[in-house]
Every structure is written in structure tokens, then in C-alpha cells.
PDB file of C-alpha atoms in Angstrom:
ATOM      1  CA  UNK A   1      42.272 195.891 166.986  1.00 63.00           C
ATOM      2  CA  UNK A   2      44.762 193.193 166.401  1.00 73.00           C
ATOM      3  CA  UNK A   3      47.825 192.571 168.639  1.00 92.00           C
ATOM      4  CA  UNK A   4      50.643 193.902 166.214  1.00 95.00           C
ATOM      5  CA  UNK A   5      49.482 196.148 163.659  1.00 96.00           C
ATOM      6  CA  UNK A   6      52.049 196.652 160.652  1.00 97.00           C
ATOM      7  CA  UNK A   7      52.015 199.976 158.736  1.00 96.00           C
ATOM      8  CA  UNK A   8      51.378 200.012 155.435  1.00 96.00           C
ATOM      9  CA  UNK A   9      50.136 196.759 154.174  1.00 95.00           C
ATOM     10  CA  UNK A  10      51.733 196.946 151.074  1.00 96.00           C
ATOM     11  CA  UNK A  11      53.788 199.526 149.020  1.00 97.00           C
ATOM     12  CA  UNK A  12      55.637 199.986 145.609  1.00 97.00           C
ATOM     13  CA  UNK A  13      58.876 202.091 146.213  1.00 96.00           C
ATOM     14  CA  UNK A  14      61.315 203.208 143.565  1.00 97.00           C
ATOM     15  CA  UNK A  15      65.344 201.785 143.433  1.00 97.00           C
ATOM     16  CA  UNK A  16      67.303 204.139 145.882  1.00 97.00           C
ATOM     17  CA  UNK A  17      64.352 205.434 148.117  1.00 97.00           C
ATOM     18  CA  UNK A  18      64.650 205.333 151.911  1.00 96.00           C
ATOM     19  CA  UNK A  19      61.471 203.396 153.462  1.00 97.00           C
ATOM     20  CA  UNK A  20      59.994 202.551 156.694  1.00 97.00           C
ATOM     21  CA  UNK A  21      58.016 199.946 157.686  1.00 98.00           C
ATOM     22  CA  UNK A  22      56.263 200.227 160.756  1.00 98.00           C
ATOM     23  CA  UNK A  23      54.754 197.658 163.764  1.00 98.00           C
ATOM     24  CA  UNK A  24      53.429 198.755 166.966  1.00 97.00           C
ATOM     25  CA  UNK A  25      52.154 195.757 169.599  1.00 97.00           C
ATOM     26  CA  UNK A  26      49.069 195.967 172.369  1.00 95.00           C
ATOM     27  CA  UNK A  27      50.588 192.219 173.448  1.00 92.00           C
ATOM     28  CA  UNK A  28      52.827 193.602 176.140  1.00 92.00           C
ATOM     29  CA  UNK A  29      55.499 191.176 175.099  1.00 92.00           C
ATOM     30  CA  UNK A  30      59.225 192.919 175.057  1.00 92.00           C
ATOM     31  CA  UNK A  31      60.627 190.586 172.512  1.00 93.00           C
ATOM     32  CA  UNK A  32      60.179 191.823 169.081  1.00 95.00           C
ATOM     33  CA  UNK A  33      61.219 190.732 165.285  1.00 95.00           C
ATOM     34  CA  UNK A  34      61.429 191.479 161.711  1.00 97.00           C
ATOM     35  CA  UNK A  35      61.433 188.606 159.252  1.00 96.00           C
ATOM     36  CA  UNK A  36      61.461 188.598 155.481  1.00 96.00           C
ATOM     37  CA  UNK A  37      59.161 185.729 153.871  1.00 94.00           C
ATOM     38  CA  UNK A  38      60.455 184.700 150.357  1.00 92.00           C
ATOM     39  CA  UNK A  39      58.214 181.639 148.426  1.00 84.00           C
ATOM     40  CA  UNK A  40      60.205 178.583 148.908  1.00 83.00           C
ATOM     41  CA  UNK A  41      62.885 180.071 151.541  1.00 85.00           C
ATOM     42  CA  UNK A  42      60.425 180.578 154.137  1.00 87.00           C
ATOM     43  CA  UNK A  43      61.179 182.832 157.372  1.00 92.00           C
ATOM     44  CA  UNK A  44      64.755 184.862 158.087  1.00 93.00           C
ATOM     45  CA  UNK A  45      65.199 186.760 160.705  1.00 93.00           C
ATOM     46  CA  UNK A  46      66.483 190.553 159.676  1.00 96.00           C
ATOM     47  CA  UNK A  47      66.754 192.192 163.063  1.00 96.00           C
ATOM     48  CA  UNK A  48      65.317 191.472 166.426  1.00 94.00           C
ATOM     49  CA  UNK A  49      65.062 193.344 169.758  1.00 95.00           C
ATOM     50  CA  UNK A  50      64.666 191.545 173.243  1.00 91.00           C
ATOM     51  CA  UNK A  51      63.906 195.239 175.031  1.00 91.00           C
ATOM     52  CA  UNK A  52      64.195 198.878 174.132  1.00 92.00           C
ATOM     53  CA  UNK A  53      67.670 199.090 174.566  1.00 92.00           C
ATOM     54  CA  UNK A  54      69.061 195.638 173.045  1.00 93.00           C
ATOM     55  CA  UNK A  55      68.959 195.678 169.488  1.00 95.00           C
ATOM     56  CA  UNK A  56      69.929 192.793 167.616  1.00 94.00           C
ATOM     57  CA  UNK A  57      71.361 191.748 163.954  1.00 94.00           C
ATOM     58  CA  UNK A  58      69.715 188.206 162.348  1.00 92.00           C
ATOM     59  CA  UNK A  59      71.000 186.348 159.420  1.00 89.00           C
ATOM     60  CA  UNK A  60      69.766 189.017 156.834  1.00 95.00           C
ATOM     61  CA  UNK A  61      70.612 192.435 157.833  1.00 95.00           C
ATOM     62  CA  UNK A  62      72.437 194.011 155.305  1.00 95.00           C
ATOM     63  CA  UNK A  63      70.696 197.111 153.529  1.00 95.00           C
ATOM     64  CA  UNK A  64      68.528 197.384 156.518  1.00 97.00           C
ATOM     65  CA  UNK A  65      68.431 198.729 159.911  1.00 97.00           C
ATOM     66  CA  UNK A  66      65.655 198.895 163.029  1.00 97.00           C
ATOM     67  CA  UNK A  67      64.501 201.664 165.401  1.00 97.00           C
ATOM     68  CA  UNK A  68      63.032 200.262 168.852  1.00 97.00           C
ATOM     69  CA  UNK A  69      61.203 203.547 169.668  1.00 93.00           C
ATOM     70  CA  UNK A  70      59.113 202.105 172.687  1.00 95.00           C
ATOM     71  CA  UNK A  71      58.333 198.875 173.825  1.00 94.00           C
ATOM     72  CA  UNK A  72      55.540 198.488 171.203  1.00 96.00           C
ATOM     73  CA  UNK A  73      57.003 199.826 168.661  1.00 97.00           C
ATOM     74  CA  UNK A  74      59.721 198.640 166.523  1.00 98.00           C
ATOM     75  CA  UNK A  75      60.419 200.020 162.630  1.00 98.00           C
ATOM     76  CA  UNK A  76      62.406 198.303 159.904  1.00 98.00           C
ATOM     77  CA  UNK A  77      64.500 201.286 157.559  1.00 98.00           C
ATOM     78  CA  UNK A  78      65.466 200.273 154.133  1.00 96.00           C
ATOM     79  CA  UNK A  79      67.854 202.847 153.429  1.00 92.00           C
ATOM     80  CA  UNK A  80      68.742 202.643 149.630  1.00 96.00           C
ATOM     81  CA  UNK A  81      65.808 200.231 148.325  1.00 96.00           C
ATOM     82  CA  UNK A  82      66.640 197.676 145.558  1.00 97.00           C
ATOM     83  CA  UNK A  83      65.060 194.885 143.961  1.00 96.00           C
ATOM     84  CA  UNK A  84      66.190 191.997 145.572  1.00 95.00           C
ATOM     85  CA  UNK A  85      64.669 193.520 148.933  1.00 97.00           C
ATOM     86  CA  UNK A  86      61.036 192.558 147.210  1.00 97.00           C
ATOM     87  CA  UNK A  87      59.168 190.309 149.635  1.00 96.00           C
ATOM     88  CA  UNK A  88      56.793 189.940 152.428  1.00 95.00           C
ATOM     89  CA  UNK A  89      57.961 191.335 155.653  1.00 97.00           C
ATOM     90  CA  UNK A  90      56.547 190.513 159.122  1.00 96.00           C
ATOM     91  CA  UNK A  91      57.055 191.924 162.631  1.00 97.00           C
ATOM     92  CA  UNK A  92      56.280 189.436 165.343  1.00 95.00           C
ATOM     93  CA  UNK A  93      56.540 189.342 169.096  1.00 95.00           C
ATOM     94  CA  UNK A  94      57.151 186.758 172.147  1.00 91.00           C
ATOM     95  CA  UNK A  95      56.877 187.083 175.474  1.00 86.00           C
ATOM     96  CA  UNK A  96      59.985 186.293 177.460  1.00 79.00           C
ATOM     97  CA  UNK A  97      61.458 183.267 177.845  1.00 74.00           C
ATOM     98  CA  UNK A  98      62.208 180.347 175.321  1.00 70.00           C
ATOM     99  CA  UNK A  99      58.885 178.294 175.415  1.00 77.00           C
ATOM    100  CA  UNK A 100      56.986 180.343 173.984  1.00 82.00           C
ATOM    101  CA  UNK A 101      55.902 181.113 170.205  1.00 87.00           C
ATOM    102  CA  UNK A 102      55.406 184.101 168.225  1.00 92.00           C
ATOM    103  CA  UNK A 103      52.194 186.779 167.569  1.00 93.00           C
ATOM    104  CA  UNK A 104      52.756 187.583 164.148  1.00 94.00           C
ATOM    105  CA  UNK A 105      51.313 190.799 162.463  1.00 95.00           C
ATOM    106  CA  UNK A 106      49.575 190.866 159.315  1.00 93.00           C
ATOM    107  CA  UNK A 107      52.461 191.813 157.022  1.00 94.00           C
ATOM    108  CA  UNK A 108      54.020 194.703 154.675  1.00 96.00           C
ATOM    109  CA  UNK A 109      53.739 193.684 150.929  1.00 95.00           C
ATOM    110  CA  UNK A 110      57.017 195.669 149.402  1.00 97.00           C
ATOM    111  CA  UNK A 111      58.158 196.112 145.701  1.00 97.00           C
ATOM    112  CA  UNK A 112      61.115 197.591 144.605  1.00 97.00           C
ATOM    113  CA  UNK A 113      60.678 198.846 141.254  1.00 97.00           C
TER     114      UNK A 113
ATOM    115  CA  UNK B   1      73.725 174.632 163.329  1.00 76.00           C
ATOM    116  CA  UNK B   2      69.930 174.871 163.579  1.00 83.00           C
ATOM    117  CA  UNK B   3      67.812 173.828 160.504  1.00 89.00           C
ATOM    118  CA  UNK B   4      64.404 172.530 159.469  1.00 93.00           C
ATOM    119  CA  UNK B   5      63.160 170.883 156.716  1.00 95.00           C
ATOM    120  CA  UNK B   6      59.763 170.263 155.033  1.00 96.00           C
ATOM    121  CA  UNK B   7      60.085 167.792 152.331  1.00 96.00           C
ATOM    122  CA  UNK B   8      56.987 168.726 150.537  1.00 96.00           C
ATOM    123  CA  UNK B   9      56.465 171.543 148.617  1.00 94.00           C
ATOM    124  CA  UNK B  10      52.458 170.927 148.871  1.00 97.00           C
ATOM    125  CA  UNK B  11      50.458 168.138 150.244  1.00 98.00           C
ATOM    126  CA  UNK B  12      46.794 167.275 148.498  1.00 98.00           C
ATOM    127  CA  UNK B  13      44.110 165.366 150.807  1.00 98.00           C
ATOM    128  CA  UNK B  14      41.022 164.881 150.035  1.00 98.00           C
ATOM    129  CA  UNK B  15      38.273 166.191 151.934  1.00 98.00           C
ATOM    130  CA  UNK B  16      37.623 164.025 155.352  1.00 97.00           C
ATOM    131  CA  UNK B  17      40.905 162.304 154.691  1.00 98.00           C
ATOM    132  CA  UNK B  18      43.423 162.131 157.323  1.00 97.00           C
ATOM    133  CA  UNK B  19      46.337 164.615 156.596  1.00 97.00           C
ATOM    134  CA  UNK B  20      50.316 164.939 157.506  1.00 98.00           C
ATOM    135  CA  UNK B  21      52.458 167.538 157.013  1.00 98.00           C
ATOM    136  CA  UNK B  22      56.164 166.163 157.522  1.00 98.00           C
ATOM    137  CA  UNK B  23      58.851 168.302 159.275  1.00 98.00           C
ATOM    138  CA  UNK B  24      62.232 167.208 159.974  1.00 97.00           C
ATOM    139  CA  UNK B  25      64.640 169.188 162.423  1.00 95.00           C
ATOM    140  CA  UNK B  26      68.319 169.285 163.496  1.00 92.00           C
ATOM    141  CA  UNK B  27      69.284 171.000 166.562  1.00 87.00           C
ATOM    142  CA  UNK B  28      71.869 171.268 169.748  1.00 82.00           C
ATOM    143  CA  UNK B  29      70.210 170.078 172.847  1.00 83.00           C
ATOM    144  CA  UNK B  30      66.692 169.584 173.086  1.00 85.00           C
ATOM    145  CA  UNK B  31      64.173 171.470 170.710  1.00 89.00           C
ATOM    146  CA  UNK B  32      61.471 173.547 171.126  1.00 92.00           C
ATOM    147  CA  UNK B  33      59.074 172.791 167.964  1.00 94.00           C
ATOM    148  CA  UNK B  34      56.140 174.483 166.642  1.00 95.00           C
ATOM    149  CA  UNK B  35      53.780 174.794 164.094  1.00 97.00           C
ATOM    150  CA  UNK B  36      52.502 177.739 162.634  1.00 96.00           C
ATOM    151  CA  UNK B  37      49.962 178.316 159.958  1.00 96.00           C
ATOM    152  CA  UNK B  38      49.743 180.868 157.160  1.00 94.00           C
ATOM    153  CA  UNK B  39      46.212 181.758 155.084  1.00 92.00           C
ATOM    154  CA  UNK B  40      46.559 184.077 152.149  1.00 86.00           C
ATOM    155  CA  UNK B  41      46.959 187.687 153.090  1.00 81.00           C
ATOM    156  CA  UNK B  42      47.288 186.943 156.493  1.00 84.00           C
ATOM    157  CA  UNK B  43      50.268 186.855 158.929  1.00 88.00           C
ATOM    158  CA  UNK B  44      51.317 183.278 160.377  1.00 92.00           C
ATOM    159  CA  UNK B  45      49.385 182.140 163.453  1.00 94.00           C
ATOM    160  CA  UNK B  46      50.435 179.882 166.071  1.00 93.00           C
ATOM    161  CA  UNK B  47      49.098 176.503 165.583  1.00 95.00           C
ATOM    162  CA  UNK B  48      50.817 174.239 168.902  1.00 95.00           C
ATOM    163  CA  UNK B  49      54.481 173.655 170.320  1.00 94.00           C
ATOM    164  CA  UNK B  50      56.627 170.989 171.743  1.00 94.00           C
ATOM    165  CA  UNK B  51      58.219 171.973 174.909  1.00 90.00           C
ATOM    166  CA  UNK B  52      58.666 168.398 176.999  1.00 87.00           C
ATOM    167  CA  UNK B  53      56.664 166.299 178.217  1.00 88.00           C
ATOM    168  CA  UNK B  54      54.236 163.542 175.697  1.00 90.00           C
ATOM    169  CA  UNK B  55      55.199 163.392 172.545  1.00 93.00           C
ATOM    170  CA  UNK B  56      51.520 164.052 171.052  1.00 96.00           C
ATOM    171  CA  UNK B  57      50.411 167.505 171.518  1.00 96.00           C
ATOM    172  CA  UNK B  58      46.881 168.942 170.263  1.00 95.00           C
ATOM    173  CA  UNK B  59      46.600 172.512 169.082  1.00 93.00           C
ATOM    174  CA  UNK B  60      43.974 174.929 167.501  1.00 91.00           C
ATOM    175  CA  UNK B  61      41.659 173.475 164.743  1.00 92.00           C
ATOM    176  CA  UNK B  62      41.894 170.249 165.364  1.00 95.00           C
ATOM    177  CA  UNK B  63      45.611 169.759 164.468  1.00 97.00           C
ATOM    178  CA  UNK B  64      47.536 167.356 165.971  1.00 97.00           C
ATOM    179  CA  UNK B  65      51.842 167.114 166.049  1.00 97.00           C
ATOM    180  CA  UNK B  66      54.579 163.763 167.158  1.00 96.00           C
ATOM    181  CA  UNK B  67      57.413 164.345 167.974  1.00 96.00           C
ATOM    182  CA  UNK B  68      59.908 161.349 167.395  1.00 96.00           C
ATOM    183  CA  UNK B  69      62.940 162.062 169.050  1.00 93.00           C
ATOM    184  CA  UNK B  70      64.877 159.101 167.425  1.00 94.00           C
ATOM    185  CA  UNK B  71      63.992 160.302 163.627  1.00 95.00           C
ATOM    186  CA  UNK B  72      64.102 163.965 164.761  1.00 95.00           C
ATOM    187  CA  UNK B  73      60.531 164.852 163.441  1.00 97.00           C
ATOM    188  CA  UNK B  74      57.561 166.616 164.420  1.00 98.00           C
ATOM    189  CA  UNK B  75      54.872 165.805 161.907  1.00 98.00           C
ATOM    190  CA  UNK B  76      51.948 167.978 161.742  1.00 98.00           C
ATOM    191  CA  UNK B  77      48.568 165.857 161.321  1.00 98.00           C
ATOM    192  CA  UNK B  78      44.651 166.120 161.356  1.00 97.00           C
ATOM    193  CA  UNK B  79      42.581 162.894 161.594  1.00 97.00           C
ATOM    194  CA  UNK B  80      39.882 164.436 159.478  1.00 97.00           C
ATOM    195  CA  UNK B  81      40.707 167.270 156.625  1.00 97.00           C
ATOM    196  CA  UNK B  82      38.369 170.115 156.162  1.00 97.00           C
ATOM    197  CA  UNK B  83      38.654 172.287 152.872  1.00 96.00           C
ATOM    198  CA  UNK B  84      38.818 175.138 155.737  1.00 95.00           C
ATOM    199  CA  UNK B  85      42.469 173.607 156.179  1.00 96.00           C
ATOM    200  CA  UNK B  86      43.692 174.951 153.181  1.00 97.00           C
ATOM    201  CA  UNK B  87      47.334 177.341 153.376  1.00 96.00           C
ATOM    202  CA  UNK B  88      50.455 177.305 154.087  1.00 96.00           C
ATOM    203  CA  UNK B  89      52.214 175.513 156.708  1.00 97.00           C
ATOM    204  CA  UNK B  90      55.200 176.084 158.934  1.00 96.00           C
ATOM    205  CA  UNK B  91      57.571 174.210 161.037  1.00 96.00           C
ATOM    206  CA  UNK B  92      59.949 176.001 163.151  1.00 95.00           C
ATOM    207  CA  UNK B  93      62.901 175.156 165.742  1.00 92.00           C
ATOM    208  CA  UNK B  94      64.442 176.497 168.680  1.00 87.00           C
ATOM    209  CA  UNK B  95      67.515 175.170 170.881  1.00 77.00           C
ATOM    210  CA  UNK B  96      67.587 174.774 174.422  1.00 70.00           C
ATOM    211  CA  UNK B  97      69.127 177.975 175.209  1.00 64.00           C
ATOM    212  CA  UNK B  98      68.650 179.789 172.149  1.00 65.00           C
ATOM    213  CA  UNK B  99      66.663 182.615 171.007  1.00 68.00           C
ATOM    214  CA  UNK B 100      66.647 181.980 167.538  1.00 78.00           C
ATOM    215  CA  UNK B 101      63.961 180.480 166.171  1.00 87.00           C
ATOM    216  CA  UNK B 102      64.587 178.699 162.676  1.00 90.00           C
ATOM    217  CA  UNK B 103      61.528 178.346 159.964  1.00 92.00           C
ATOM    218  CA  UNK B 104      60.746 175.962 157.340  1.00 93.00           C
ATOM    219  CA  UNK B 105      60.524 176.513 153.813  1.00 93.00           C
ATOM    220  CA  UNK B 106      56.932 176.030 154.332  1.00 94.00           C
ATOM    221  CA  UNK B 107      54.836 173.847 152.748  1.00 96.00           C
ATOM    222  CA  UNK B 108      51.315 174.162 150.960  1.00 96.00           C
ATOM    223  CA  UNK B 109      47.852 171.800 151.566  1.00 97.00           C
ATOM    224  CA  UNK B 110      45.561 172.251 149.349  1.00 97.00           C
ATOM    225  CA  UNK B 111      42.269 170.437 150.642  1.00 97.00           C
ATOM    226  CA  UNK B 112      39.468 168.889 148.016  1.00 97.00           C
ATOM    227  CA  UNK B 113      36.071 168.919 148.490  1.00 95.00           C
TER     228      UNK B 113
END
């Protein structure tokens, strides 16, 4: 099984539909993120949570908000979908402390139609 | 403020032909740098880091990354390119004291055989 599973892989949702995007973690780690991956603009952080009880806006959050049910899990909402919220979105983790880098999971594939 | 660069949109080597991937940084204090590597449907996977120490660090597959403090790089490179090499490339920052980890645009090899 890999280290941080995302839930689904990809999915076509309709303007104005509330979705949920899903990562759970077997790493252990209690640092956890959400980035959106747009071609040419790389990385940006949406939310990120450094344990269950810290929850923490990035440089993107608008029009989206984060659960941090358990220390493996961590869910990205989309309350109101729209188009511009089309993109790759990842859920990573780190272990604490600075030095270290990032287990990525395999990434959602979302279209807002 | 944090921010990375990657100059190149895509880099083309030839097969067996040394490669670099250029990444320029600017950060407060001293950086943390890595490299991370992306292949097509896949999440991004940790490639190496610069924490302190030499200035030439190895990672997985080969890959190879300087850091110049004085020109504020961290170049990725590979003495020998395999067609294997093939995706998309990241470069990320961290300050001393920071959480936040900035990405790259990203930038594409594309390895001939």
C-alpha cells in the first residue's frame, strides 16, 4: 500500500457541487498538506496542518476548507465548485522538523464542469 | 519573501549526455533546498536536499545537486542521461525557521534515445 493514499484519483464535478477529496497516511508523520499543481505555476500550498488540532491557511485558500479527522487523515472540502478550481491536487506529509522533505500522494485529478 | 525559479520550461539531452536542470532561489537566512521529481500520473517524489554541510549532494537515480551560495543556485545534474530520466522536475525552498516550503514552476526533460 503506498504511504498516503488520495481518494478518488480523479473526478468531474458540476459548477456549485460540494466535494471532498480525501488522503489518509501509514507514514506516521504529523505534518500534513494540500497543494494545487497548475502547468506552468507549479506547487501552492491551500491548507496545511502541523497536528490534529492546528489547522493552517496557505497562499490559496479561498473556496476551500480542510478537516484533520485523525492524524492520518486530512480532507480538502470544495464547498461551491467552479471552474477555475480545475487542477491537480496533492496531499503530502513531513515528519517534524524543518530538514526534512515531503511524501507526496499520488494525486486527485478534478474538473469543474 | 521566499521564491524559486526554474528558467527552463524543458531541457532536451540526448541520451548518455550529461544533463542540468537550473534552479535559482531567494530566501531569508539560510535555505533548505530540494529536488523533487514528477513522472506522469504520479505524485512528486523526493529526489535529495541541501541542509548544510558540502555543497555537492547525491540523491536517488543517480542525480546529483550544487549549491552555490554566492549565485544562490542549486542546479540539479546527472553525469550520464538515461531516457528513464524523462518528467518533470522540481526545485523547492525553505527558510531557516520556516515551514513553508516554496515550489518551482517546474521544469520538463525530455531524454532522446
Amino acid at each position: 500500500d503506498a504511504d498516503v493514499t488520495q481518494t478518488p484519483r480523479n473526478r468531474i464535478t458540476k459548477t456549485g457541487k460540494r466535494i471532498m477529496l480525501e488522503c489518509s497516511q501509514t507514514k506516521g508523520h504529523d505534518r500534513m498538506y494540500w497543494y494545487r499543481q497548475d502547468p506552468g505555476l507549479g506547487l501552492r500550498l491551500i491548507y496545511y496542518s502541523f497536528d490534529v488540532k492546528d489547522i493552517n491557511k496557505g497562499e490559496i485558500s479561498d473556496g476551500y476548507s480542510v478537516s484533520r479527522q485523525a492524524q492520518a487523515k486530512f480532507s480538502l472540502s470544495l464547498e461551491s465548485a467552479i471552474p477555475n478550481q480545475t487542477a491537480l491536487y496533492f496531499c503530502a506529509t513531513s515528519d517534524t522538523g524543518f530538514v526534512y522533505g515531503y511524501t507526496f500522494g499520488s494525486g486527485t485529478r478534478l474538473t469543474v464542469v | 519573501a521566499q521564491s524559486v525559479a526554474q528558467p527552463e520550461d524543458q531541457v532536451n539531452v540526448a541520451e548518455g549526455n550529461p544533463l542540468t536542470v537550473k534552479c535559482t532561489y531567494s530566501v531569508s537566512g539560510n535555505p533548505y533546498l530540494f529536488w523533487y521529481v514528477q513522472y506522469p500520473n504520479r505524485g512528486l517524489q523526493f529526489l535529495l536536499k541541501y541542509i548544510t554541510g558540502d555543497n555537492l549532494v547525491k540523491g536517488s537515480y543517480g542525480f546529483e545537486a550544487e549549491f552555490n551560495k554566492s549565485q544562490t543556485s542549486f542546479h540539479l545534474k546527472k553525469p550520464s542521461a538515461l531516457v528513464s530520466d524523462s518528467a518533470l522536475y522540481f526545485c523547492a525552498v525553505r527558510g531557516t525557521g520556516g515551514f513553508k516550503t516554496i515550489f518551482g514552476a517546474g521544469t520538463r526533460l525530455f531524454v532522446k534515445a
